[in-house]
Short mmCIF file of C-alpha atoms in Angstrom, two decimals:
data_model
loop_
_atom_site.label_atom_id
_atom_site.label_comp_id
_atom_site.label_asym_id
_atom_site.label_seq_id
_atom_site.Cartn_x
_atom_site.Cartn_y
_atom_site.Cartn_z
CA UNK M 11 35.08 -32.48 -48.32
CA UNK M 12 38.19 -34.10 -47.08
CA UNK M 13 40.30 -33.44 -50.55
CA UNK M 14 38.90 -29.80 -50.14
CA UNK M 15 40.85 -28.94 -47.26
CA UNK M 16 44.36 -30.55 -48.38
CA UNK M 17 44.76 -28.33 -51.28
CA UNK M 18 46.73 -25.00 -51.29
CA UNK M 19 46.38 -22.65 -53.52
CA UNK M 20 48.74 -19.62 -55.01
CA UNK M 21 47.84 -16.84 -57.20
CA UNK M 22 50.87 -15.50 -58.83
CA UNK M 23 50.64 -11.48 -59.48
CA UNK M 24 52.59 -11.55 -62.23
CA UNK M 25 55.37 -9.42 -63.30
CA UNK M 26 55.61 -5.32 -64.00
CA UNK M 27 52.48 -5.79 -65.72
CA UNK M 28 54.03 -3.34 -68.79
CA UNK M 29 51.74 -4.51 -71.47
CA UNK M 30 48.85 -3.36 -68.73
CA UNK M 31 50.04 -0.04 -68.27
CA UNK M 32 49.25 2.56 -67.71
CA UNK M 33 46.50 0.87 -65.51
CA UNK M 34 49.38 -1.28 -63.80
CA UNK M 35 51.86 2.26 -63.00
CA UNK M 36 50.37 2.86 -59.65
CA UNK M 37 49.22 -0.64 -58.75
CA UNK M 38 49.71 -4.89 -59.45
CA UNK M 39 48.00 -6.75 -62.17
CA UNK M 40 45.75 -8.77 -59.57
CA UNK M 41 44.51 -5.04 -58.50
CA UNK M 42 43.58 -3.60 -61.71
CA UNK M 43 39.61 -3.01 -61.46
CA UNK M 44 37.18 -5.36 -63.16
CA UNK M 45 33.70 -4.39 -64.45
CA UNK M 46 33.01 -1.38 -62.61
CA UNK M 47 33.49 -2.94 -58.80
CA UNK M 48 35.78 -5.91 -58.67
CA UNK M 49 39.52 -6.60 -59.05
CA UNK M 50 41.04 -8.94 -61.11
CA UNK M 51 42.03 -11.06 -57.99
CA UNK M 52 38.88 -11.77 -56.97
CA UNK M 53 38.23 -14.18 -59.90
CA UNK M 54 40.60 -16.59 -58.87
CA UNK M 55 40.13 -16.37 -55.30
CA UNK M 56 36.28 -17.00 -55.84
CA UNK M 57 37.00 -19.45 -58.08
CA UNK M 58 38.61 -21.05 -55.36
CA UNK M 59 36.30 -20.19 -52.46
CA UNK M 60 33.39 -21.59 -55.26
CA UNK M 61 35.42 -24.67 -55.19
CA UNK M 62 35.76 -25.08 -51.39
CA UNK M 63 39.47 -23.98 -51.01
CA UNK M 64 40.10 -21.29 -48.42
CA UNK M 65 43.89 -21.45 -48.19
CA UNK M 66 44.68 -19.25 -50.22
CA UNK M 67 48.15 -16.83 -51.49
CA UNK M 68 48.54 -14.59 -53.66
CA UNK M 69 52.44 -13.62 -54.62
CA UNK M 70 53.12 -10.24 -55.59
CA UNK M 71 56.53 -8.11 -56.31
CA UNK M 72 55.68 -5.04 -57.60
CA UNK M 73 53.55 -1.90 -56.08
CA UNK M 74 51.18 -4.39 -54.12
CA UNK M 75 50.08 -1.76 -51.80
CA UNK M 76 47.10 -1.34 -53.04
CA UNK M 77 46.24 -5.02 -53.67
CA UNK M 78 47.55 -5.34 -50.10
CA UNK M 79 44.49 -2.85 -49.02
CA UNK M 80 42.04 -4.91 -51.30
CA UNK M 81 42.60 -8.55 -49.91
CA UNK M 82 42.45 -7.16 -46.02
CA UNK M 83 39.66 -5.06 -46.40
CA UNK M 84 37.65 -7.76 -48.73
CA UNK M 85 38.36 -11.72 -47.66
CA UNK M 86 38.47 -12.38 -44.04
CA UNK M 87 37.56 -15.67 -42.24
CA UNK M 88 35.97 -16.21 -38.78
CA UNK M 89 37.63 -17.41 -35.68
CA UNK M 90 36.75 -20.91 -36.26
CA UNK M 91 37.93 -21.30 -39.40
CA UNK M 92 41.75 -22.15 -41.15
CA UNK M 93 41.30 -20.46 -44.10
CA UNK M 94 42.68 -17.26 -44.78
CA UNK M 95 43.69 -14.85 -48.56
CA UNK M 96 47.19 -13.60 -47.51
CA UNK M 97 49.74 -11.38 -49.79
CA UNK M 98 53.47 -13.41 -50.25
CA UNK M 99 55.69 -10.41 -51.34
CA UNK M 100 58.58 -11.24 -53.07
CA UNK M 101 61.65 -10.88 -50.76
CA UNK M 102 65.39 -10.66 -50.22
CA UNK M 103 66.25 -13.26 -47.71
CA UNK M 104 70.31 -14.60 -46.74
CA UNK M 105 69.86 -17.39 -48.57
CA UNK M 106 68.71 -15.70 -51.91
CA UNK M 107 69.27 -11.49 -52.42
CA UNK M 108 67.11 -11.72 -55.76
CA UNK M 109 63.56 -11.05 -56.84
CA UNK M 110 61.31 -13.76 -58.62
CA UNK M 111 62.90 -14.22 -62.07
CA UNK M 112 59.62 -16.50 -63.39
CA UNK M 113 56.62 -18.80 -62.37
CA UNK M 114 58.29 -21.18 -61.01
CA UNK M 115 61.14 -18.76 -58.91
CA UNK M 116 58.16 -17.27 -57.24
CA UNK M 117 57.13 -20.39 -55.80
CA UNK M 118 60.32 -21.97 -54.96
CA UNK M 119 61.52 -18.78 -52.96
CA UNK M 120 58.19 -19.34 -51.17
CA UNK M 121 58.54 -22.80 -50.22
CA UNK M 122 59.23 -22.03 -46.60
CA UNK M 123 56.30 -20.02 -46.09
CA UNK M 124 54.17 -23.23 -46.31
CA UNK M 125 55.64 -25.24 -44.06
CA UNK M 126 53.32 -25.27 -40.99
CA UNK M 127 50.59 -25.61 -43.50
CA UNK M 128 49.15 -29.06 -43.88
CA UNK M 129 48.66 -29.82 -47.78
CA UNK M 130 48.66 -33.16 -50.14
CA UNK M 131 48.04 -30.55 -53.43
CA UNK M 132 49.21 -27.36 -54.69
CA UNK M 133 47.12 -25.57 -57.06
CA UNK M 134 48.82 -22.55 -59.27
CA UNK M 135 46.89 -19.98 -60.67
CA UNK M 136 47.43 -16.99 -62.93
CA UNK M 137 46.20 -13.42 -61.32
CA UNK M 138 45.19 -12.14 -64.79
CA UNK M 139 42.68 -14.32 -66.17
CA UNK M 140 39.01 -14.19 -66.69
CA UNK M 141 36.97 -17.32 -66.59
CA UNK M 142 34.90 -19.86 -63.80
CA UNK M 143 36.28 -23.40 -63.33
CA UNK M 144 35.46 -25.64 -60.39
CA UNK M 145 38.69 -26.71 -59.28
CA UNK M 146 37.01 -29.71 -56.72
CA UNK M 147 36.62 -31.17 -60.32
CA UNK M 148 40.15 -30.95 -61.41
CA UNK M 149 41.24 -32.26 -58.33
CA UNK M 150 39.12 -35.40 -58.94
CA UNK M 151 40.04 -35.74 -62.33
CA UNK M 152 43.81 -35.57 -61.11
CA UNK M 153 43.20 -37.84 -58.30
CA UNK M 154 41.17 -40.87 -60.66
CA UNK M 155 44.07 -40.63 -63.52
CA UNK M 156 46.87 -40.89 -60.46
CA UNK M 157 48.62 -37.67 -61.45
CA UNK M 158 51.21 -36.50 -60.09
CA UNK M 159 50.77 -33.15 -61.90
CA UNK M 160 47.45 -31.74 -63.88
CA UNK M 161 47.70 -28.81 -66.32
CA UNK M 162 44.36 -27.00 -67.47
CA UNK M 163 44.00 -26.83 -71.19
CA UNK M 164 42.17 -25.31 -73.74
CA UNK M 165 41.21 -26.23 -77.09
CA UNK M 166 42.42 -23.30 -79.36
CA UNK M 167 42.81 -23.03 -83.08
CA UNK M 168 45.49 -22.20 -85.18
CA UNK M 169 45.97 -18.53 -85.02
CA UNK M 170 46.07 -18.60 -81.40
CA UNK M 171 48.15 -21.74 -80.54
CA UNK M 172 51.22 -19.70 -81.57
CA UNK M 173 51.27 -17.75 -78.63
CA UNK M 174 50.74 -20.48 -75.82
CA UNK M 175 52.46 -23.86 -74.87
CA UNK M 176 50.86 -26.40 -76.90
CA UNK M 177 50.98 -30.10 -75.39
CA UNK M 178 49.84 -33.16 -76.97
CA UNK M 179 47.69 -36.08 -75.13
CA UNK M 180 47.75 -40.25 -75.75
CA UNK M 181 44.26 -41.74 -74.99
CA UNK M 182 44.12 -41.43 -71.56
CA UNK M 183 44.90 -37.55 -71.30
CA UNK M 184 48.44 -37.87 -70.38
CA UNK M 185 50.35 -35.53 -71.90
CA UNK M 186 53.13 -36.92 -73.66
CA UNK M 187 55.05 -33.82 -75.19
CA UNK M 188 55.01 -30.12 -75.15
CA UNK M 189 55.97 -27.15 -76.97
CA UNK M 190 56.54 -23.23 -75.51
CA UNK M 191 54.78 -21.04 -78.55
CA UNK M 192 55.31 -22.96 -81.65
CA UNK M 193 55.66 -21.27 -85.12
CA UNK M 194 53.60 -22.49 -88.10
CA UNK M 195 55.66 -23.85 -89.74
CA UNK M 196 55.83 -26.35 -86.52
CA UNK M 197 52.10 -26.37 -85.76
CA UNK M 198 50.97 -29.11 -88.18
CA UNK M 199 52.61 -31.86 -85.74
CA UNK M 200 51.08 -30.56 -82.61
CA UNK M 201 47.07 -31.15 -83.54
CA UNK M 202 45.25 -32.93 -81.02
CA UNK M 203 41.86 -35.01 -80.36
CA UNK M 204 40.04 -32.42 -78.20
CA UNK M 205 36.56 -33.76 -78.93
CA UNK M 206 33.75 -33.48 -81.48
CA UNK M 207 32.81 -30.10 -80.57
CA UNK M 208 36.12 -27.95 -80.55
CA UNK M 209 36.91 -29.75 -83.78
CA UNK M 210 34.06 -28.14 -85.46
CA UNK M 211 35.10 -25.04 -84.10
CA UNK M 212 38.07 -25.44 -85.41
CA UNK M 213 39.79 -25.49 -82.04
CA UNK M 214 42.15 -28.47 -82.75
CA UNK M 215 45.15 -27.48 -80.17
CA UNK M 216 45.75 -28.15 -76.36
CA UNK M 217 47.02 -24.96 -74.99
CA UNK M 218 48.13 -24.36 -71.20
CA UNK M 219 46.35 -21.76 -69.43
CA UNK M 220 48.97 -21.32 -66.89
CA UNK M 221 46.71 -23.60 -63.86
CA UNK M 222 48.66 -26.35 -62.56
CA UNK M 223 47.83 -28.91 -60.16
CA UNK M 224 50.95 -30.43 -58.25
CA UNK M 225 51.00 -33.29 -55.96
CA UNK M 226 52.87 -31.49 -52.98
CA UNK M 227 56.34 -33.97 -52.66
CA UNK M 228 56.39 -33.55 -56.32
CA UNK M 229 56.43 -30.07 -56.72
CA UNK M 230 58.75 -30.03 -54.18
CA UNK M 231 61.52 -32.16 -56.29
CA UNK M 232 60.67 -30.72 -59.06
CA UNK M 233 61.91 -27.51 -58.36
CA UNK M 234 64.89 -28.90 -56.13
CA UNK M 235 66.31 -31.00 -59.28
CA UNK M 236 65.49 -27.93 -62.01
CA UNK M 237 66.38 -24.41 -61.00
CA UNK M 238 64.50 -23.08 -64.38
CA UNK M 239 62.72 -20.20 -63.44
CA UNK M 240 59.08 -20.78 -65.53
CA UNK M 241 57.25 -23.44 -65.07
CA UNK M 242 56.06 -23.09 -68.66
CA UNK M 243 59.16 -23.14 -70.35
CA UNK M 244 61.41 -24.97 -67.80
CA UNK M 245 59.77 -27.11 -65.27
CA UNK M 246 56.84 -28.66 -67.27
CA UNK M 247 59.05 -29.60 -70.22
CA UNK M 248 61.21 -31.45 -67.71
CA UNK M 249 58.80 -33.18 -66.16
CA UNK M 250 56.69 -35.32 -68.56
CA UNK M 251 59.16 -37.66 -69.28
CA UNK M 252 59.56 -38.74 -65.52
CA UNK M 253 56.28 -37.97 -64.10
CA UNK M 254 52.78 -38.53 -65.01
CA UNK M 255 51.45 -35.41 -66.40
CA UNK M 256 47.39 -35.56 -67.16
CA UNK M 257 45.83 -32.89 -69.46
CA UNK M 258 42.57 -31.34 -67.57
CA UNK M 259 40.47 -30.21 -70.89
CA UNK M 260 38.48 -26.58 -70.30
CA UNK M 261 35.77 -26.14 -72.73
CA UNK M 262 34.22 -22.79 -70.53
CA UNK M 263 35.64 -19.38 -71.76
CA UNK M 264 38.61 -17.96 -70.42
CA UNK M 265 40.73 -14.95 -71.56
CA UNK M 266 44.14 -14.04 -70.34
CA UNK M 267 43.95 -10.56 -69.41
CA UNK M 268 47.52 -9.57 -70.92
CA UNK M 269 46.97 -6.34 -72.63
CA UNK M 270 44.72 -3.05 -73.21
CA UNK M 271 43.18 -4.18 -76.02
CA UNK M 272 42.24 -7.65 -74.30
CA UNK M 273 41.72 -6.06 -70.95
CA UNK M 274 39.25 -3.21 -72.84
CA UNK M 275 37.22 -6.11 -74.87
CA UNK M 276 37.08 -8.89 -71.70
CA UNK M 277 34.71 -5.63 -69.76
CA UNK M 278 32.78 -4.25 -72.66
CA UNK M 279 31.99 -8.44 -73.49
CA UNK M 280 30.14 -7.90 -69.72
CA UNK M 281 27.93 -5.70 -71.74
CA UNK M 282 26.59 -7.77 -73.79
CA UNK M 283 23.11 -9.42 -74.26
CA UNK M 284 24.34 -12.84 -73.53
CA UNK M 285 28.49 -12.02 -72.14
CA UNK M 286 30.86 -15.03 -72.50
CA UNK M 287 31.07 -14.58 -68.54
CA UNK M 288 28.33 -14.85 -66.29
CA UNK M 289 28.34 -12.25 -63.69
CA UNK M 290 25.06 -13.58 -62.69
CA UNK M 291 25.22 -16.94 -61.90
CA UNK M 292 24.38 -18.65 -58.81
CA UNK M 293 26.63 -21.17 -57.69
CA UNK M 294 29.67 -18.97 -59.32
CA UNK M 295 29.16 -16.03 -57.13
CA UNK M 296 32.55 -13.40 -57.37
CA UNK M 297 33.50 -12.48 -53.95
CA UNK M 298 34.83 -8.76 -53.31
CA UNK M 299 35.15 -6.00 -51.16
CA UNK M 300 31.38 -5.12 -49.86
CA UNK M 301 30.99 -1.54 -49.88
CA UNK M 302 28.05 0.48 -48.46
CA UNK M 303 27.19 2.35 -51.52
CA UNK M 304 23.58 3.84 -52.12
CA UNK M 305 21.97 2.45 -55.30
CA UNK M 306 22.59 3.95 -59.11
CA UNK M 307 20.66 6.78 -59.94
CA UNK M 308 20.06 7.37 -63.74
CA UNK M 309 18.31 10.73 -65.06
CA UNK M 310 17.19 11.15 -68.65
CA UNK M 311 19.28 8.46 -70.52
CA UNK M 312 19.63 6.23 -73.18
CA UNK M 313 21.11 3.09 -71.91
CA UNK M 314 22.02 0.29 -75.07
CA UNK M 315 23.89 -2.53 -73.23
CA UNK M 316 25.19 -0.82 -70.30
CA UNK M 317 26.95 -2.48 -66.86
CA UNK M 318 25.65 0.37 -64.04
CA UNK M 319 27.54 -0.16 -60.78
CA UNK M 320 26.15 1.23 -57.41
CA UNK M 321 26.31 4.58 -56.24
CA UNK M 322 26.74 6.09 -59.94
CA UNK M 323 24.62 9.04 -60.94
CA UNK M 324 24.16 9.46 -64.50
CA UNK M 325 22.39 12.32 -66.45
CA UNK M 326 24.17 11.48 -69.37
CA UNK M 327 22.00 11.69 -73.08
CA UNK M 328 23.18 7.73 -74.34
CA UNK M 329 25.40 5.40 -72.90
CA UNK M 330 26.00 2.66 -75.36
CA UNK M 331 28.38 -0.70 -74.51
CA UNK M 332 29.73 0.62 -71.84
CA UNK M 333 30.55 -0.49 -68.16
CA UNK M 334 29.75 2.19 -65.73
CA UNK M 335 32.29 1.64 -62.62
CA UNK M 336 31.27 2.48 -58.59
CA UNK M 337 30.54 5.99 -58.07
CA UNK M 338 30.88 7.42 -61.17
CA UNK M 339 29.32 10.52 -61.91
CA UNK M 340 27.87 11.93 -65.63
CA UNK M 341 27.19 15.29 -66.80
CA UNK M 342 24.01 16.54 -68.85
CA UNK M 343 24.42 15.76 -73.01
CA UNK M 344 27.01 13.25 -72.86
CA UNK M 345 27.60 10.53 -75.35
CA UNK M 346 29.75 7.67 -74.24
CA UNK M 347 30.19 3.87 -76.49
CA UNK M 348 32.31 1.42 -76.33
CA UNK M 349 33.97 2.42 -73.12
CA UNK M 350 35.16 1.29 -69.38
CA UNK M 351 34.92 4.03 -66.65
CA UNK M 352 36.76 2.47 -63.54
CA UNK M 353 34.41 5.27 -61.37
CA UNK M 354 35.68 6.43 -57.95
CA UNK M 355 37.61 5.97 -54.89
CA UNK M 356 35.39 8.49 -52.66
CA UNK M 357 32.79 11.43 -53.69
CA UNK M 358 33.45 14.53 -53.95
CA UNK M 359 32.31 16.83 -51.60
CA UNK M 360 30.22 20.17 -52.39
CA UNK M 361 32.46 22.21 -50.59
CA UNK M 362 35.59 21.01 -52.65
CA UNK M 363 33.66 21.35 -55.64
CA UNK M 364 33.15 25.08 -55.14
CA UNK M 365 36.83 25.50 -54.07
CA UNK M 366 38.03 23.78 -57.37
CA UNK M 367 35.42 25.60 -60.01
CA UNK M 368 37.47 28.60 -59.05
CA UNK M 369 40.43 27.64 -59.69
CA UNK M 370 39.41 25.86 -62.63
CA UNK M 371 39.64 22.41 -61.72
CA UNK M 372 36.43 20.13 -63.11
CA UNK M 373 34.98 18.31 -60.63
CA UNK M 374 35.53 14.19 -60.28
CA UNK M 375 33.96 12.33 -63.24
CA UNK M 376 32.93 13.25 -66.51
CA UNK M 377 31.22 16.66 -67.45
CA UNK M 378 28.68 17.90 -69.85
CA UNK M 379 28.36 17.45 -73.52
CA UNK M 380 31.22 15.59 -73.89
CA UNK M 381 31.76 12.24 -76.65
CA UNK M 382 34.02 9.39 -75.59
CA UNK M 383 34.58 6.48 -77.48
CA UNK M 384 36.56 3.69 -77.43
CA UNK M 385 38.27 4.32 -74.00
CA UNK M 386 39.43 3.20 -70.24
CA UNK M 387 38.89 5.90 -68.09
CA UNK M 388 40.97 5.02 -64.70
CA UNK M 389 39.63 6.00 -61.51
CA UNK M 390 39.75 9.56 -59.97
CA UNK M 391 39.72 10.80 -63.32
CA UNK M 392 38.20 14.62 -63.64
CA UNK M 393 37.18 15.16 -67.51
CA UNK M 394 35.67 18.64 -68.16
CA UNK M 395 33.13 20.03 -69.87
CA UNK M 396 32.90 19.55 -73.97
CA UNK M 397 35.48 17.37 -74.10
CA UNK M 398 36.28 14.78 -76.87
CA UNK M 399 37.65 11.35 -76.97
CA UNK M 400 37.85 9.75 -79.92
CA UNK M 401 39.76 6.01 -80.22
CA UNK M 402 39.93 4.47 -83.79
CA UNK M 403 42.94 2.12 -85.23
CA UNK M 404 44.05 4.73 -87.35
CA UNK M 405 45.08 6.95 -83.92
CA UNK M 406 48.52 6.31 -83.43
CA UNK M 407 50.18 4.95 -80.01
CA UNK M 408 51.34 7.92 -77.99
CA UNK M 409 51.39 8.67 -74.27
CA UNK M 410 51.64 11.81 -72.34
CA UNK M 411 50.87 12.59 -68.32
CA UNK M 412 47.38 12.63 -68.73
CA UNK M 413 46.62 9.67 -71.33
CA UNK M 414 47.91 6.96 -73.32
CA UNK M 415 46.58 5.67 -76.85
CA UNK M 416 47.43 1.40 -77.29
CA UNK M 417 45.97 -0.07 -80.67
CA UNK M 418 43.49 2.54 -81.19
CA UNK M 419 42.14 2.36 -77.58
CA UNK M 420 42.73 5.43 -75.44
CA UNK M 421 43.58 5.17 -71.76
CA UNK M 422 42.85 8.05 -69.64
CA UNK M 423 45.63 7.50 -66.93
CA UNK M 424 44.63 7.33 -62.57
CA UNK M 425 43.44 10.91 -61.35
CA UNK M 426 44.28 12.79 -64.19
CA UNK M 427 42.53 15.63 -65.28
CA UNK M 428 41.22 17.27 -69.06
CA UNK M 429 40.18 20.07 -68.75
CA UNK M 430 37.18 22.05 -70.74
CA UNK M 431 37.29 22.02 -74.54
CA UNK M 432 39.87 18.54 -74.69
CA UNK M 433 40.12 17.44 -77.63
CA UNK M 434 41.89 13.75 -78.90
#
């Protein structure tokens, strides 16, 4: 338990998020909703809370209202306890006028929030990754080999390798080089003994999954002597030939949650018979904000491999891998596959209902006899009745107010609204 309480641990929000949008225009990466009811936040901070760390910050620079919102109303400690979730956002002080340029800017303009804090470790984290790991065991790794600095990595194979920072291990896990995104030409040098197992898969790489483990006084120098801005690309690089840098191999899945098409297959995976990650699993619960929402009510449907969330009502014909978000609501002789519906902020009243059918305005959700298919529907969305949504690779990238179509996936954009008869 002691170790438990020394480490500290930052979630870094990322950047603009552009290869997100338009699901990051009105809101961060870490607030972008996950699997009908979470955010993507709350898999690191339960991650950590899983692990036994409760000192947690999460770093944020752009349009972190929202994720502001999330982390009050969601993670709070009692009276008795240190540990708290608190937003870091980026800002102009005397001393520097900028905004975090990288990784490793983020946390050195940070630095002096931490000072009252009482810390041996720092633990880094992404905000836009999916995947469980029990951090308590990192930290013991890192504490056995006499680290001074742990990096997580994953076994990867060749096709992938190119796009992440690729380090190679002696014996004893130490890494003893590393390379930021390697071409293939370059690859052949950088294979590495990452067991039995991953070899068979194929998976013959170390990649870095952006989760760092510093001893604090190191950290500390390190980003006094090297004013690179990344830790991937500047302060790592620096640092293996005067520090001891231990690999921490992950064999669980993980994703990095970078883009639509990523972002679109990590929920519909949920769907599946046997998903890559457990949403059910005991001793990896995912913490989030616990609303009072009646249960899911479903009325004459077809459901093949469907995520419900609470307080949806659903009279749809066939849902079909799809992930049903909170309060969603589904009109008579729909067909929906291979689709995310974020759901709802609130319901919408009768009253307001009315008031809109006259002026022609469908009400929240999605109405009858409409097809949707390979899709993110954002939430607040108001889709009218026989409307169709078709996404295939052969649909071009376009965007307009309501929607936007990324590698054959269409996004239907934060409150917008299609009305009867849409057709895409």
């Amino acid at each position: 338990m002691e170790n438990k309480k020394k480490i500290l641990a930052l979630i870094l929000g990322g950047g603009r998020g552009t290869r997100l949008q338009p699901l990051t225009d009105k809101r961060s990466k870490p607030a972008v909703p996950l699997a009908g009811k979470f955010r993507l936040v709350d898999i690191p901070i339960s991650n950590c809370l899983n692990s036994g760390i409760n000192q947690i910050f999460v770093l944020t620079q752009f349009n972190s209202a929202s994720l502001n919102k999330h982390i009050k109303n969601s993670f709070s400690f009692d009276l008795f306890s240190k540990g708290f979730v608190d937003i870091l956002a980026a800002e102009q002080t005397a001393e520097n006028a900028n905004w975090y340029q990288g990784t490793a800017d983020a946390v050195r303009q940070s630095l002096q929030h931490y000072d009252n804090i009482d810390y041996d470790y720092m633990l880094i984290l992404s905000g836009d990754q999916l995947y469980q790991m029990d951090y308590q065991d990192m930290l013991n790794k890192h504490i056995e080999s006499k680290a001074e600095l742990s990096i997580a990595t994953i076994p990867v194979n060749a096709s992938d390798a190119t796009g992440f920072g690729i380090m190679k291990t002696n014996e004893e896990n130490r890494i003893t080089s590393f390379i930021e995104k390697p071409d293939e030409k370059e690859l052949k040098n950088w294979a590495s003994d990452t067991g039995e197992k991953m070899h068979a898969c194929g998976k013959d790489y170390l990649a870095s999954m952006g989760i760092y483990l510093f001893n604090k006084e190191v950290l500390k120098k390190l980003l006094a002597d090297n004013d690179g801005e990344d830790f991937g690309k500047h302060i790592i690089p620096g640092s293996i030939e005067n520090h001891k840098v231990q690999s921490y191999q992950f064999e669980g899945y993980w994703t990095d949650i970078g883009t639509i098409k990523s972002f679109h297959e990590a929920n519909l995976d949920l769907a599946d018979l046997l998903p890559n990650f457990n949403l059910y699993d005991n001793s990896n619960q995912i913490y989030t904000h616990a609303r009072m929402l009646p249960p899911a009510k479903v009325v004459g449907t077809t459901l093949e491999r469907v995520v419900l969330s609470e307080g949806a009502i659903v009279h749809a014909s066939r849902l079909e891998n799809t992930v049903v978000g909170i309060r969603t609501r589904i009109g008579k002789g729909t067909s929906i596959e291979n689709t995310y519906i974020m759901g709802s902020d609130y319901y919408e009243e009768l009253e307001q209902m009315e008031e809109n059918e006259k002026n022609k305005i469908p009400p929240m959700g999605i109405g009858k006899r409409c097809h949707i298919k390979n899709a993110i529907i954002d939430k607040n969305v108001r889709i009218g009745n026989d409307v169709r949504i078709f996404g295939t690779p052969s649909l071009e990238d376009k965007e307009t107010d309501e929607y936007k179509v990324v590698d054959g996936i269409v996004v239907i954009k934060k409150g917008a609204i299609l009305p009867n008869g849409f057709k895409l």
